[in-house]
Tab-separated table of C-alpha atoms in Angstrom:
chain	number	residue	atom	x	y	z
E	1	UNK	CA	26.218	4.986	-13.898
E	2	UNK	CA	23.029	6.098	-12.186
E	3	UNK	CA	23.357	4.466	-8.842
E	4	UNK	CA	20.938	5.566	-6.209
E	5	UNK	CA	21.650	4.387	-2.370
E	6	UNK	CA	18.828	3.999	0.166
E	7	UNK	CA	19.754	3.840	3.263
E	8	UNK	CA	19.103	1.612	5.955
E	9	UNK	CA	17.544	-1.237	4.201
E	10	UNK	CA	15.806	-2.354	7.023
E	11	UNK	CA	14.179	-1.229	9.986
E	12	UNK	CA	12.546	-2.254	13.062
E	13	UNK	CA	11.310	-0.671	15.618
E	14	UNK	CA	8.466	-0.064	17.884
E	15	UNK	CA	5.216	1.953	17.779
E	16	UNK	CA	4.636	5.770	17.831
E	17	UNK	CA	8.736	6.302	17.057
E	18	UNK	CA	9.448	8.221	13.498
E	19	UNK	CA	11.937	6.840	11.167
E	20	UNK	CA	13.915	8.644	8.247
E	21	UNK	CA	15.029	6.731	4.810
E	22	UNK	CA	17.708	8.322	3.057
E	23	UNK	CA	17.626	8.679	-1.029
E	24	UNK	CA	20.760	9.578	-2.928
E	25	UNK	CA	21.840	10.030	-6.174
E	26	UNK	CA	25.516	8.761	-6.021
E	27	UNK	CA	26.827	9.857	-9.688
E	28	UNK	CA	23.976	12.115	-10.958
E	29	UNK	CA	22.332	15.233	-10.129
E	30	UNK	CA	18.016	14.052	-9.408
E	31	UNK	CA	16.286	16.896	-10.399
E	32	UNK	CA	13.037	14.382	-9.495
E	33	UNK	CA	12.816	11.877	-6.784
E	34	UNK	CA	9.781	9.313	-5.774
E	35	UNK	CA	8.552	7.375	-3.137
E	36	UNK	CA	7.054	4.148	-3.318
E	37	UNK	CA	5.378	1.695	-1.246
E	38	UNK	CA	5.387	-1.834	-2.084
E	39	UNK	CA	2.965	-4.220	-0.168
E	40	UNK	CA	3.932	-8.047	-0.235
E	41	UNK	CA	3.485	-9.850	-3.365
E	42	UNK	CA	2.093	-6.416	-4.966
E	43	UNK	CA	3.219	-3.739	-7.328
E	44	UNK	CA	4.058	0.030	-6.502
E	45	UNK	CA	2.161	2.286	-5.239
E	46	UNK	CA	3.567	5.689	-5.732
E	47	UNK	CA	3.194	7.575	-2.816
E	48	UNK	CA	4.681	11.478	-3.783
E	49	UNK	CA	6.985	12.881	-5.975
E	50	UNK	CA	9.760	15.504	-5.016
E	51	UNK	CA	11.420	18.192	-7.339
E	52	UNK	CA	14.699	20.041	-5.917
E	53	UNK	CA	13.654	23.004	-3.332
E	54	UNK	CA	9.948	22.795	-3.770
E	55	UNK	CA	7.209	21.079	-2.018
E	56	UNK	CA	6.934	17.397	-2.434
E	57	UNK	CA	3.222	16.133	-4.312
E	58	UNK	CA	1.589	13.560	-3.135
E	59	UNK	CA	-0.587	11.258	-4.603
E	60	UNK	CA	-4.171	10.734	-3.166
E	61	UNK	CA	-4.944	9.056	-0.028
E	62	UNK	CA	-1.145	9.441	1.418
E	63	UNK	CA	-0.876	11.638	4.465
E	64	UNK	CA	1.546	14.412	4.133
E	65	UNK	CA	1.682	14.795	8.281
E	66	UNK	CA	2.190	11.500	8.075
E	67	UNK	CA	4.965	10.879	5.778
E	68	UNK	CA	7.426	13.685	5.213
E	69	UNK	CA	9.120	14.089	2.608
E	70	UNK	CA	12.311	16.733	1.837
E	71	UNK	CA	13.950	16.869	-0.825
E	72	UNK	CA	16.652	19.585	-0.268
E	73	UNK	CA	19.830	18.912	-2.336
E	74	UNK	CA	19.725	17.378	-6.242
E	75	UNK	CA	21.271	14.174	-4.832
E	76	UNK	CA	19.484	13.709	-2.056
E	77	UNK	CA	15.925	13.097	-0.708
E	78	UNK	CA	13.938	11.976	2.845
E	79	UNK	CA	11.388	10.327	3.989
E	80	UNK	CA	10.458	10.295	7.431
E	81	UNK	CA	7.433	8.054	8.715
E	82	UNK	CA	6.303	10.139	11.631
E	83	UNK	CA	4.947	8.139	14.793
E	84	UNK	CA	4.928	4.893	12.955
E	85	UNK	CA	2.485	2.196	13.706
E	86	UNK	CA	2.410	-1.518	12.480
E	87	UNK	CA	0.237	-0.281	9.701
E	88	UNK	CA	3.103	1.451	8.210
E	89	UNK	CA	4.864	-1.762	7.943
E	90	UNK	CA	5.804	-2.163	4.317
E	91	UNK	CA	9.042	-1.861	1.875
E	92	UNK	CA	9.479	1.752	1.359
E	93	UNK	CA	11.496	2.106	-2.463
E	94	UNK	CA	12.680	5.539	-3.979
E	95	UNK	CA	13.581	6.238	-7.395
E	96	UNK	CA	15.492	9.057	-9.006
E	97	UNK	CA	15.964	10.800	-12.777
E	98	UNK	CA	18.054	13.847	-14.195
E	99	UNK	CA	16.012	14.586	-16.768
E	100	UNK	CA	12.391	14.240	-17.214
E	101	UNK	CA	12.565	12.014	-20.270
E	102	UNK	CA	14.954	9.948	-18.680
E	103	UNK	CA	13.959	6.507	-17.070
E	104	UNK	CA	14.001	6.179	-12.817
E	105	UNK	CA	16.622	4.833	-11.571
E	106	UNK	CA	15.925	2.769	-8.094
E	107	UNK	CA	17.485	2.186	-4.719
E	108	UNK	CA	17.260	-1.171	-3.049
E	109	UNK	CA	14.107	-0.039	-0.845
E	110	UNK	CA	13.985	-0.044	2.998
E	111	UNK	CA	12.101	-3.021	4.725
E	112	UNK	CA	10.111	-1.206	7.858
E	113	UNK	CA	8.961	-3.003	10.382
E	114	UNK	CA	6.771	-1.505	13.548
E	115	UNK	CA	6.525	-3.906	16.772
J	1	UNK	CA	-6.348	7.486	-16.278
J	2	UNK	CA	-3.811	5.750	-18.290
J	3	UNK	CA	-3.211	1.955	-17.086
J	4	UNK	CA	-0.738	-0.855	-17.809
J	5	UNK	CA	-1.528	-4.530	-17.715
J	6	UNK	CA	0.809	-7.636	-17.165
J	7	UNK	CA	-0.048	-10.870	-16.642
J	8	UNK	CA	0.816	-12.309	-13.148
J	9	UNK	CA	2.510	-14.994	-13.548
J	10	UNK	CA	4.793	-17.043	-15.996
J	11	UNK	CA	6.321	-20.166	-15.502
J	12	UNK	CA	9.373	-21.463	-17.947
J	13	UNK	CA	11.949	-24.171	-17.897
J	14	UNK	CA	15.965	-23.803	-17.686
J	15	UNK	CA	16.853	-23.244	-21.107
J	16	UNK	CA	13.699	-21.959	-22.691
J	17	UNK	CA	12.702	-18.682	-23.575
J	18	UNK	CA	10.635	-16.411	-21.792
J	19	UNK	CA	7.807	-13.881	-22.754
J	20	UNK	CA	6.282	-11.447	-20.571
J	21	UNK	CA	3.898	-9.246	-22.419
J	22	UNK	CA	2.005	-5.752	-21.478
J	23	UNK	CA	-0.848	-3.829	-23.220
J	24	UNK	CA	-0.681	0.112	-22.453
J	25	UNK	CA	-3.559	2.608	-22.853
J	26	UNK	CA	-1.269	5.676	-23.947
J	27	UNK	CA	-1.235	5.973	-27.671
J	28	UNK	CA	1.077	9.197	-26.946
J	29	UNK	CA	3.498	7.153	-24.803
J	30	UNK	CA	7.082	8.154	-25.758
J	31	UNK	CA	9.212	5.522	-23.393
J	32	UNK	CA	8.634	2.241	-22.568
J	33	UNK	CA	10.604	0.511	-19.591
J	34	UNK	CA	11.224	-3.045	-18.479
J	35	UNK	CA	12.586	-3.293	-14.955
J	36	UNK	CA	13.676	-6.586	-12.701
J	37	UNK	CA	12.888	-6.914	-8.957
J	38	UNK	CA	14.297	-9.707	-6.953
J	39	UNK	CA	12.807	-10.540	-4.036
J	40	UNK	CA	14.048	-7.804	-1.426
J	41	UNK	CA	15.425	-5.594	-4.074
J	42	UNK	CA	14.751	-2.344	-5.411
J	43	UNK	CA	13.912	-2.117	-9.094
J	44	UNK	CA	16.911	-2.599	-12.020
J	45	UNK	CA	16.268	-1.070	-14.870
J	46	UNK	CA	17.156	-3.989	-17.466
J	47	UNK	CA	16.137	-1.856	-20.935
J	48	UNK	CA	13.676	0.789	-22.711
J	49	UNK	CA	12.483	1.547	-25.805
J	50	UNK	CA	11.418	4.669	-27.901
J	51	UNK	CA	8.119	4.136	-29.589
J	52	UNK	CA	9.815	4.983	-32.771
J	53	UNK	CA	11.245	2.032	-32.832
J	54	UNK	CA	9.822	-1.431	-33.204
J	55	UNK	CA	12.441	-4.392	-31.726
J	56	UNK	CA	15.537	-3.523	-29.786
J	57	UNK	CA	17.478	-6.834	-28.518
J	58	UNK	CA	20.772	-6.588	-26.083
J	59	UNK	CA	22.023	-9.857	-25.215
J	60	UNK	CA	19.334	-12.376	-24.639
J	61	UNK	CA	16.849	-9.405	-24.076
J	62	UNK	CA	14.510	-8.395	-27.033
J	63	UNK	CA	11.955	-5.964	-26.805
J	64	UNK	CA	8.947	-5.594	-29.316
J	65	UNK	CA	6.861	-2.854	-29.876
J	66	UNK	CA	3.654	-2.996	-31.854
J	67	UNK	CA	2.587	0.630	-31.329
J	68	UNK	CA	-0.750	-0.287	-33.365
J	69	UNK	CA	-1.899	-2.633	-30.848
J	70	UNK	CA	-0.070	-0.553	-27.925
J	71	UNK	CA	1.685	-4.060	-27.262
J	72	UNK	CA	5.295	-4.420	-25.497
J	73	UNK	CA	6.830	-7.882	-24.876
J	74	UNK	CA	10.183	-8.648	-23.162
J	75	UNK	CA	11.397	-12.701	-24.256
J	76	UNK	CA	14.615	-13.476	-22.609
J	77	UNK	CA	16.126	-16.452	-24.161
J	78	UNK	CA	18.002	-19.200	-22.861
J	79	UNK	CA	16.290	-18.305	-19.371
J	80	UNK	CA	18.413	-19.440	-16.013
J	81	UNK	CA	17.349	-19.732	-12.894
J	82	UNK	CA	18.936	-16.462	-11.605
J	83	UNK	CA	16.288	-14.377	-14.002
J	84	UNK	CA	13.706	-15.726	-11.596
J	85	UNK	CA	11.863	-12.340	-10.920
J	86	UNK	CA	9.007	-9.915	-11.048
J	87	UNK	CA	9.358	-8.128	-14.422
J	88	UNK	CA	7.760	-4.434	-14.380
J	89	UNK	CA	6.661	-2.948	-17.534
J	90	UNK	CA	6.235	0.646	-17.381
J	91	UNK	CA	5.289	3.239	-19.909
J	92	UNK	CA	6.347	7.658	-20.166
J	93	UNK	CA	4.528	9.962	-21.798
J	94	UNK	CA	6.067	13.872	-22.661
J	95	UNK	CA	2.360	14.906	-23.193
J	96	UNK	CA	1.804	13.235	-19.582
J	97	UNK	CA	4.533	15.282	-17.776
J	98	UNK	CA	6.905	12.234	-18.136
J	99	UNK	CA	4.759	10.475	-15.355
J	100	UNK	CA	5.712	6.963	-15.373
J	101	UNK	CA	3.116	4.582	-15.019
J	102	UNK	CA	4.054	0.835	-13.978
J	103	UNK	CA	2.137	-2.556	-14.455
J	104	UNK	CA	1.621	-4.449	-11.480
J	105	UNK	CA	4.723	-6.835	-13.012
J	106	UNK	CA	4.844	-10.325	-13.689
J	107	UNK	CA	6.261	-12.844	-11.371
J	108	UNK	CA	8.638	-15.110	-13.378
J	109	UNK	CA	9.924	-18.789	-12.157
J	110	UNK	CA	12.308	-21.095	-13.877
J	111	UNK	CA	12.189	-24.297	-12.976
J	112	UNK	CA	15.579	-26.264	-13.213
């Protein structure tokens, strides 16, 4: 149990186009969803966090114009990378729980690469 | 803010066991994770812990918690080559929301 799916799992394409992951909870209902970014050879760096119908937060220093995030259903979550530029290059990995006291559950990330 | 620390790096031969330690800052942390990333991969959650509780083992996993000293470890015996990894601890806190905050992770190699 608690599979999440990220889809695609990798990405290229070139500067200034936007690109939406997909985050789903395939056999549980994620009342909270993150997004991480994960530099080579480094650890997480969480970049917002999404509860069901609200607002996602974001952590400091991450754009909200710049990455968009929508979490509209409880098994399912975006993030779109608007007007992407070879800085956003990175692996892109969300992470999903039921409960709050539960432990995230992770999708196999998104490798994004801007030409 | 609260922080988790993890050694780097740890090397082990085919056979031997393995023990990846982390300190956390939290004395009110409630949950205590250890995830697997291979290369590529998202993160797997491989076990937890309440801090109630001071070993759990499930299969060649065992987990120890010395709450005093705010000290996890993970040893996997018998280590092959396939648990060549980064190993994330991470630690939850109810009086912190439930955020969970991760260690930077420790890359493991086996050598054969």
């Amino acid at each position: 149990g608690a599979v999440v799916s990220q889809h695609p799992s990798r990405v290229i394409c070139k500067s200034g186009t936007s690109v939406k992951i997909e985050c789903r909870s395939l056999d549980f209902q994620a009342t909270t969803m993150f997004w991480y970014r994960q530099f080579p050879k480094q650890s997480l760096m969480l970049m917002a966090t999404s509860n069901e119908g609200s607002k996602a937060t974001y952590e400091q220093g991450v754009e909200k114009d710049k990455f968009l995030i929508n979490h509209a259903s409880l098994t399912l979550s975006t993030l779109t990378v608007t007007s992407a530029h070879p800085e956003d290059s990175s692996f892109y990995i969300c992470s999903a729980k039921d409960r709050a006291d539960q432990p995230q559950h992770f999708g196999d990330g998104t490798r994004l690469s801007i030409l | 803010g609260e922080d988790v620390e993890q050694s780097l790096f740890l090397s082990v031969r085919e056979g031997d066991s393995s023990v990846i330690n982390c300190t956390y800052t939290d004395s009110s942390s409630t949950y205590l994770y250890w995830y697997k990333q291979e290369p590529g991969a998202g993160l797997q959650l491989l076990t937890y812990i309440f801090s109630n509780m001071d070993m759990k083992q499930d299969q060649r996993l065992t987990v120890l918690l010395n709450k005093k000293d705010k000290h996890l470890s993970l040893r996997i015996a018998d280590t092959q080559t396939g648990d060549s990894a980064i190993y994330f601890c991470a630690e939850c806190s109810n009086t912190g929301g439930f955020k969970t905050i991760f260690g930077a992770g420790t890359r493991l190699f086996v050598k054969a």
